[in-house]
């Protein structure tokens, strides 16, 4: 085939005869490719990317011009001023890049290979580039972000490369400058909205969120949000709500300003972090807008400055002045989750009494929709921002309402709202979110158009995708909010959306384009740089991407609604979604995607990938489907009917071997519910080899997978035959089981061990391999903590040591570098001149609670230890137990087992070997062992005492262990006291007449330890179960002591 000659346009771009002729060529190229996919592909093949990148690079080599006046705002005359040929050439090149990127993910690869992104990002700085170029660059970058979002999940993209260029301090600082602009000019407001949109589209990882908070983007967004408060008149910064005053140079937003992209960017940054959320709420801009003026000096305004009626009696008890804009609501009776009765315990942290998760029947809480720690609501110091967001939710419509609800939900979940807000959220926010799920939901026709024309930002699509996700985040831990959602019809609407996500997609979504240059040619004669002149892998259509995102959020919402109530689970099943949940557990068929359908595009992409998107699911959907399956499987009736009929076990067993570790973690969490003794799927799992898989996962370096696997094994061995129990321990390895139980992550003084600061006897420093009292080479059993000092030098040394700390079996906590980044972010925020001392202290407290690395690692280790101890408990419980007790003693070592149990009941000693200890004997304190560990240890002892008489005789001889147990009779947790009473009952039980003499001897030993007096003191215990068990124990001891 005859190769075409180089087009004149390309020749002019490569070797321009003059700047003016180059501009003409660029305009001709722009007009030729816009809206013409075949021409885009042709020009990529001809190698147009390289000269485009060279033209963009002239911004760096040609010097940097200032485009700001002396006040720091953008010069309004620059927009209409004539541009130089070099600037016009860069503008046309930017537009061409945006047009090429609009072609989809396949065009991003050559742009990245041609080094287009670095010079394009360098144009973002508003003080060094003309406003039109900044605006064009933002539009092109948003288009690039949209195309990357359409990349096929099974394909390799240049996503990381683009984000790596964008998320540098230089370019993020440029985004902060853009958002911080205060000019009312239209071009500036477009820049602000597009910069915020770029943040929302590209911020996906926690490290990126930290970087945005660190460079000041979050503070700039907070200042911009405060300008909307001033514009609406909902501020107490000036008398009578006047919007003319501009505290701290905060100018009121204009009619050209867009609120929704600001709220979306804020929600994206502060997600999953109470620290960043608190940093946002404590921004100086909000303190300037709401300085704390009394309600009497406040005149309420409706949204965007329109007056509202203020007649009627004055209501009292507002949390802040903005609450006068909200309707008076009836109170909702708040139900305590710990007292909620159901077939199974809650998914999150359980209450103080009746915690079955610590026994053999508890469900795993390792995989949650959101953090499961109890929300500590603020009392009277709630920010007025909360009430203002509630008002915006009521007053606005469409995307703005949704994004305000998203930010409000994050504040509520972070505990920055008053508990009384839950009433307003149930009556005002939840019904509006559910209404957005309507199949025929339409936006108002008079809503202002957005500056972002991306197909992915289609308001209807965005609302459908995000509304269910926000609803899930809001209701997951609240029975009252779940009830409000169900009463509003959420289950029916979510079920319809899930079914709708499996409707066939149009067949012509990704029709291949004809090309005269088939795959395998030398890329149209250009062999200099094949990657620059060759398209990457094509992606999916915007509609297909929307369907997948909607499916994920709907599954997450259904899981949130099925957290507590069996009635809600039954309603979900009655809506016929079980088969669709099972279908959502099926991953992409990577084999099919590689084989293709026999038809390829010129770039080599397979047509069949669009079909795979419909028949398979990406990782995000698999995780959401596992959450839904786990929530539905918490019902006994569901396990025995709908889920077994739908064959849940088959796809789940495949996911247990999935290549993605997160999918394995989620699938293992579901397995915890499916291997319980009453589950009809238990036998099929055992026959399929679940024991070997779980034991392999239990040895994983991923701590979350290890926790869920041990949890599932605990359920699997309960009431199982002794042969299966022995196989489980053999597969796990006795030494490994001892290690996870004995492993403790130490605090700061633990690291002084490695520095040689702690001397023991001969001066040999204690390390993680130092033998314990039983002679084991295991991690330290007794944690030694060192309180932080006021010296910054010591803190710096501690941070250095934390980097070097290595946990032999891993930790559930985040990497230490993330915590150090958090600390630097807080430091930067605290240095802000507008931050008060009270806010500094509040941020410091949140910072310490959220990122205290070693303490968090220790809490995570305790979760694994608890499950490991419960696994031993289930191995030796039920009949016949004597065989398994002997087996455990033989495999783990009898003395080592008792030493291990005794060590877990000993209190932790703090500062015993710290620097302060060497200079002063004061300051030594002890903390009791965690209640969870105490309960697990106590019931292991109870089961040993329930064995043969020789086991009881062996136990009564463990004086050190029994002395630790004596102190537990006064434990504040009632379940510990019940376990102590059960221990006495078992130790004073005689199997037959031959054991009568030994039984009396054990009773006398117990009396010598003071246990009889302890029992007598518990006869009037507040808990009925304690009193009943104590009554039996006293009766048996009294009979033996006669």
PDB file of N, CA and C in Angstrom, residues 473-526:
ATOM      1  N   UNK A 473     -24.070   5.712  53.609  1.00  0.00           N
ATOM      2  CA  UNK A 473     -23.178   6.263  54.622  1.00  0.00           C
ATOM      3  C   UNK A 473     -23.959   6.842  55.791  1.00  0.00           C
ATOM      4  N   UNK A 474     -25.101   7.420  55.507  1.00  0.00           N
ATOM      5  CA  UNK A 474     -25.877   8.098  56.538  1.00  0.00           C
ATOM      6  C   UNK A 474     -26.560   7.122  57.490  1.00  0.00           C
ATOM      7  N   UNK A 475     -27.131   6.039  56.977  1.00  0.00           N
ATOM      8  CA  UNK A 475     -28.026   5.198  57.786  1.00  0.00           C
ATOM      9  C   UNK A 475     -27.354   3.963  58.355  1.00  0.00           C
ATOM     10  N   UNK A 476     -26.098   3.688  58.007  1.00  0.00           N
ATOM     11  CA  UNK A 476     -25.528   2.373  58.286  1.00  0.00           C
ATOM     12  C   UNK A 476     -25.529   2.016  59.765  1.00  0.00           C
ATOM     13  N   UNK A 477     -25.364   2.970  60.652  1.00  0.00           N
ATOM     14  CA  UNK A 477     -25.269   2.647  62.077  1.00  0.00           C
ATOM     15  C   UNK A 477     -26.450   3.155  62.892  1.00  0.00           C
ATOM     16  N   UNK A 478     -27.508   3.590  62.249  1.00  0.00           N
ATOM     17  CA  UNK A 478     -28.637   4.171  62.967  1.00  0.00           C
ATOM     18  C   UNK A 478     -29.927   3.460  62.598  1.00  0.00           C
ATOM     19  N   UNK A 479     -30.574   2.855  63.577  1.00  0.00           N
ATOM     20  CA  UNK A 479     -31.846   2.174  63.323  1.00  0.00           C
ATOM     21  C   UNK A 479     -32.924   3.189  62.951  1.00  0.00           C
ATOM     22  N   UNK A 480     -32.898   4.348  63.610  1.00  0.00           N
ATOM     23  CA  UNK A 480     -33.917   5.364  63.321  1.00  0.00           C
ATOM     24  C   UNK A 480     -33.802   5.881  61.892  1.00  0.00           C
ATOM     25  N   UNK A 481     -32.594   6.125  61.431  1.00  0.00           N
ATOM     26  CA  UNK A 481     -32.410   6.601  60.062  1.00  0.00           C
ATOM     27  C   UNK A 481     -32.740   5.501  59.062  1.00  0.00           C
ATOM     28  N   UNK A 482     -32.438   4.256  59.398  1.00  0.00           N
ATOM     29  CA  UNK A 482     -32.817   3.151  58.521  1.00  0.00           C
ATOM     30  C   UNK A 482     -34.336   3.052  58.413  1.00  0.00           C
ATOM     31  N   UNK A 483     -35.018   3.225  59.531  1.00  0.00           N
ATOM     32  CA  UNK A 483     -36.473   3.177  59.499  1.00  0.00           C
ATOM     33  C   UNK A 483     -37.029   4.296  58.628  1.00  0.00           C
ATOM     34  N   UNK A 484     -36.457   5.483  58.748  1.00  0.00           N
ATOM     35  CA  UNK A 484     -36.920   6.609  57.926  1.00  0.00           C
ATOM     36  C   UNK A 484     -36.726   6.308  56.446  1.00  0.00           C
ATOM     37  N   UNK A 485     -35.605   5.685  56.089  1.00  0.00           N
ATOM     38  CA  UNK A 485     -35.351   5.361  54.688  1.00  0.00           C
ATOM     39  C   UNK A 485     -36.317   4.296  54.188  1.00  0.00           C
ATOM     40  N   UNK A 486     -36.566   3.276  54.997  1.00  0.00           N
ATOM     41  CA  UNK A 486     -37.471   2.205  54.580  1.00  0.00           C
ATOM     42  C   UNK A 486     -38.887   2.734  54.439  1.00  0.00           C
ATOM     43  N   UNK A 487     -39.312   3.576  55.373  1.00  0.00           N
ATOM     44  CA  UNK A 487     -40.663   4.138  55.294  1.00  0.00           C
ATOM     45  C   UNK A 487     -40.821   5.053  54.092  1.00  0.00           C
ATOM     46  N   UNK A 488     -39.718   5.625  53.612  1.00  0.00           N
ATOM     47  CA  UNK A 488     -39.783   6.474  52.418  1.00  0.00           C
ATOM     48  C   UNK A 488     -39.745   5.666  51.131  1.00  0.00           C
ATOM     49  N   UNK A 489     -39.615   4.337  51.242  1.00  0.00           N
ATOM     50  CA  UNK A 489     -39.625   3.484  50.058  1.00  0.00           C
ATOM     51  C   UNK A 489     -38.265   3.201  49.476  1.00  0.00           C
ATOM     52  N   UNK A 490     -37.212   3.280  50.289  1.00  0.00           N
ATOM     53  CA  UNK A 490     -35.861   3.121  49.757  1.00  0.00           C
ATOM     54  C   UNK A 490     -35.612   1.709  49.230  1.00  0.00           C
ATOM     55  N   UNK A 491     -36.104   0.695  49.918  1.00  0.00           N
ATOM     56  CA  UNK A 491     -35.802  -0.678  49.511  1.00  0.00           C
ATOM     57  C   UNK A 491     -36.369  -0.976  48.128  1.00  0.00           C
ATOM     58  N   UNK A 492     -37.591  -0.578  47.887  1.00  0.00           N
ATOM     59  CA  UNK A 492     -38.198  -0.833  46.583  1.00  0.00           C
ATOM     60  C   UNK A 492     -37.467  -0.101  45.472  1.00  0.00           C
ATOM     61  N   UNK A 493     -37.109   1.147  45.721  1.00  0.00           N
ATOM     62  CA  UNK A 493     -36.430   1.934  44.684  1.00  0.00           C
ATOM     63  C   UNK A 493     -35.017   1.418  44.427  1.00  0.00           C
ATOM     64  N   UNK A 494     -34.311   1.058  45.484  1.00  0.00           N
ATOM     65  CA  UNK A 494     -32.969   0.518  45.295  1.00  0.00           C
ATOM     66  C   UNK A 494     -33.015  -0.814  44.559  1.00  0.00           C
ATOM     67  N   UNK A 495     -34.005  -1.627  44.864  1.00  0.00           N
ATOM     68  CA  UNK A 495     -34.142  -2.912  44.176  1.00  0.00           C
ATOM     69  C   UNK A 495     -34.397  -2.702  42.691  1.00  0.00           C
ATOM     70  N   UNK A 496     -35.213  -1.729  42.349  1.00  0.00           N
ATOM     71  CA  UNK A 496     -35.474  -1.430  40.941  1.00  0.00           C
ATOM     72  C   UNK A 496     -34.209  -0.975  40.229  1.00  0.00           C
ATOM     73  N   UNK A 497     -33.413  -0.141  40.911  1.00  0.00           N
ATOM     74  CA  UNK A 497     -32.177   0.337  40.302  1.00  0.00           C
ATOM     75  C   UNK A 497     -31.185  -0.797  40.095  1.00  0.00           C
ATOM     76  N   UNK A 498     -31.114  -1.734  41.050  1.00  0.00           N
ATOM     77  CA  UNK A 498     -30.200  -2.857  40.884  1.00  0.00           C
ATOM     78  C   UNK A 498     -30.612  -3.720  39.691  1.00  0.00           C
ATOM     79  N   UNK A 499     -31.897  -3.972  39.566  1.00  0.00           N
ATOM     80  CA  UNK A 499     -32.367  -4.736  38.412  1.00  0.00           C
ATOM     81  C   UNK A 499     -32.120  -3.971  37.115  1.00  0.00           C
ATOM     82  N   UNK A 500     -32.311  -2.670  37.166  1.00  0.00           N
ATOM     83  CA  UNK A 500     -32.098  -1.840  35.977  1.00  0.00           C
ATOM     84  C   UNK A 500     -30.645  -1.877  35.531  1.00  0.00           C
ATOM     85  N   UNK A 501     -29.722  -2.035  36.459  1.00  0.00           N
ATOM     86  CA  UNK A 501     -28.308  -2.056  36.092  1.00  0.00           C
ATOM     87  C   UNK A 501     -27.938  -3.291  35.288  1.00  0.00           C
ATOM     88  N   UNK A 502     -28.820  -4.288  35.249  1.00  0.00           N
ATOM     89  CA  UNK A 502     -28.564  -5.486  34.469  1.00  0.00           C
ATOM     90  C   UNK A 502     -29.375  -5.522  33.175  1.00  0.00           C
ATOM     91  N   UNK A 503     -30.052  -4.438  32.844  1.00  0.00           N
ATOM     92  CA  UNK A 503     -30.719  -4.353  31.544  1.00  0.00           C
ATOM     93  C   UNK A 503     -29.668  -4.333  30.440  1.00  0.00           C
ATOM     94  N   UNK A 504     -29.933  -4.968  29.309  1.00  0.00           N
ATOM     95  CA  UNK A 504     -28.943  -4.977  28.209  1.00  0.00           C
ATOM     96  C   UNK A 504     -28.635  -3.557  27.738  1.00  0.00           C
ATOM     97  N   UNK A 505     -27.361  -3.311  27.476  1.00  0.00           N
ATOM     98  CA  UNK A 505     -26.941  -2.018  26.960  1.00  0.00           C
ATOM     99  C   UNK A 505     -27.085  -1.993  25.448  1.00  0.00           C
ATOM    100  N   UNK A 506     -27.247  -0.810  24.866  1.00  0.00           N
ATOM    101  CA  UNK A 506     -27.327  -0.728  23.398  1.00  0.00           C
ATOM    102  C   UNK A 506     -26.124  -1.363  22.735  1.00  0.00           C
ATOM    103  N   UNK A 507     -26.366  -2.056  21.641  1.00  0.00           N
ATOM    104  CA  UNK A 507     -25.293  -2.815  20.986  1.00  0.00           C
ATOM    105  C   UNK A 507     -24.284  -1.925  20.282  1.00  0.00           C
ATOM    106  N   UNK A 508     -24.647  -0.675  19.982  1.00  0.00           N
ATOM    107  CA  UNK A 508     -23.772   0.193  19.193  1.00  0.00           C
ATOM    108  C   UNK A 508     -22.976   1.166  20.046  1.00  0.00           C
ATOM    109  N   UNK A 509     -22.811   0.842  21.346  1.00  0.00           N
ATOM    110  CA  UNK A 509     -22.104   1.790  22.211  1.00  0.00           C
ATOM    111  C   UNK A 509     -20.646   1.931  21.819  1.00  0.00           C
ATOM    112  N   UNK A 510     -20.008   0.855  21.420  1.00  0.00           N
ATOM    113  CA  UNK A 510     -18.581   0.888  21.116  1.00  0.00           C
ATOM    114  C   UNK A 510     -18.317   0.306  19.739  1.00  0.00           C
ATOM    115  N   UNK A 511     -19.060   0.774  18.761  1.00  0.00           N
ATOM    116  CA  UNK A 511     -18.864   0.271  17.408  1.00  0.00           C
ATOM    117  C   UNK A 511     -17.475   0.643  16.910  1.00  0.00           C
ATOM    118  N   UNK A 512     -16.719  -0.306  16.357  1.00  0.00           N
ATOM    119  CA  UNK A 512     -15.366  -0.002  15.906  1.00  0.00           C
ATOM    120  C   UNK A 512     -15.387   0.903  14.683  1.00  0.00           C
ATOM    121  N   UNK A 513     -14.419   1.774  14.584  1.00  0.00           N
ATOM    122  CA  UNK A 513     -14.312   2.690  13.457  1.00  0.00           C
ATOM    123  C   UNK A 513     -13.493   2.055  12.341  1.00  0.00           C
ATOM    124  N   UNK A 514     -13.916   2.305  11.120  1.00  0.00           N
ATOM    125  CA  UNK A 514     -13.165   1.779   9.981  1.00  0.00           C
ATOM    126  C   UNK A 514     -11.863   2.537   9.857  1.00  0.00           C
ATOM    127  N   UNK A 515     -10.799   1.824   9.485  1.00  0.00           N
ATOM    128  CA  UNK A 515      -9.517   2.466   9.238  1.00  0.00           C
ATOM    129  C   UNK A 515      -8.823   1.743   8.109  1.00  0.00           C
ATOM    130  N   UNK A 516      -8.089   2.511   7.311  1.00  0.00           N
ATOM    131  CA  UNK A 516      -7.346   1.931   6.188  1.00  0.00           C
ATOM    132  C   UNK A 516      -6.043   1.305   6.626  1.00  0.00           C
ATOM    133  N   UNK A 517      -5.705   1.472   7.929  1.00  0.00           N
ATOM    134  CA  UNK A 517      -4.424   0.978   8.412  1.00  0.00           C
ATOM    135  C   UNK A 517      -4.677  -0.061   9.497  1.00  0.00           C
ATOM    136  N   UNK A 518      -4.775  -1.325   9.119  1.00  0.00           N
ATOM    137  CA  UNK A 518      -5.101  -2.357  10.104  1.00  0.00           C
ATOM    138  C   UNK A 518      -3.979  -2.561  11.095  1.00  0.00           C
ATOM    139  N   UNK A 519      -4.339  -3.270  12.169  1.00  0.00           N
ATOM    140  CA  UNK A 519      -3.355  -3.570  13.189  1.00  0.00           C
ATOM    141  C   UNK A 519      -2.243  -4.428  12.600  1.00  0.00           C
ATOM    142  N   UNK A 520      -1.045  -4.127  12.979  1.00  0.00           N
ATOM    143  CA  UNK A 520       0.096  -4.851  12.460  1.00  0.00           C
ATOM    144  C   UNK A 520       0.889  -4.031  11.475  1.00  0.00           C
ATOM    145  N   UNK A 521       0.313  -2.956  10.923  1.00  0.00           N
ATOM    146  CA  UNK A 521       1.081  -2.071  10.060  1.00  0.00           C
ATOM    147  C   UNK A 521       2.048  -1.263  10.890  1.00  0.00           C
ATOM    148  N   UNK A 522       2.931  -0.576  10.235  1.00  0.00           N
ATOM    149  CA  UNK A 522       3.960   0.157  10.960  1.00  0.00           C
ATOM    150  C   UNK A 522       3.461   1.531  11.372  1.00  0.00           C
ATOM    151  N   UNK A 523       2.231   1.592  11.832  1.00  0.00           N
ATOM    152  CA  UNK A 523       1.608   2.801  12.375  1.00  0.00           C
ATOM    153  C   UNK A 523       1.700   3.952  11.384  1.00  0.00           C
ATOM    154  N   UNK A 524       1.202   3.678  10.176  1.00  0.00           N
ATOM    155  CA  UNK A 524       1.087   4.686   9.138  1.00  0.00           C
ATOM    156  C   UNK A 524       2.428   5.318   8.799  1.00  0.00           C
ATOM    157  N   UNK A 525       3.433   4.510   8.776  1.00  0.00           N
ATOM    158  CA  UNK A 525       4.717   4.986   8.307  1.00  0.00           C
ATOM    159  C   UNK A 525       5.559   5.669   9.347  1.00  0.00           C
ATOM    160  N   UNK A 526       5.062   5.877  10.552  1.00  0.00           N
ATOM    161  CA  UNK A 526       5.824   6.565  11.592  1.00  0.00           C
ATOM    162  C   UNK A 526       6.367   5.534  12.561  1.00  0.00           C
TER     163      UNK A 526
END
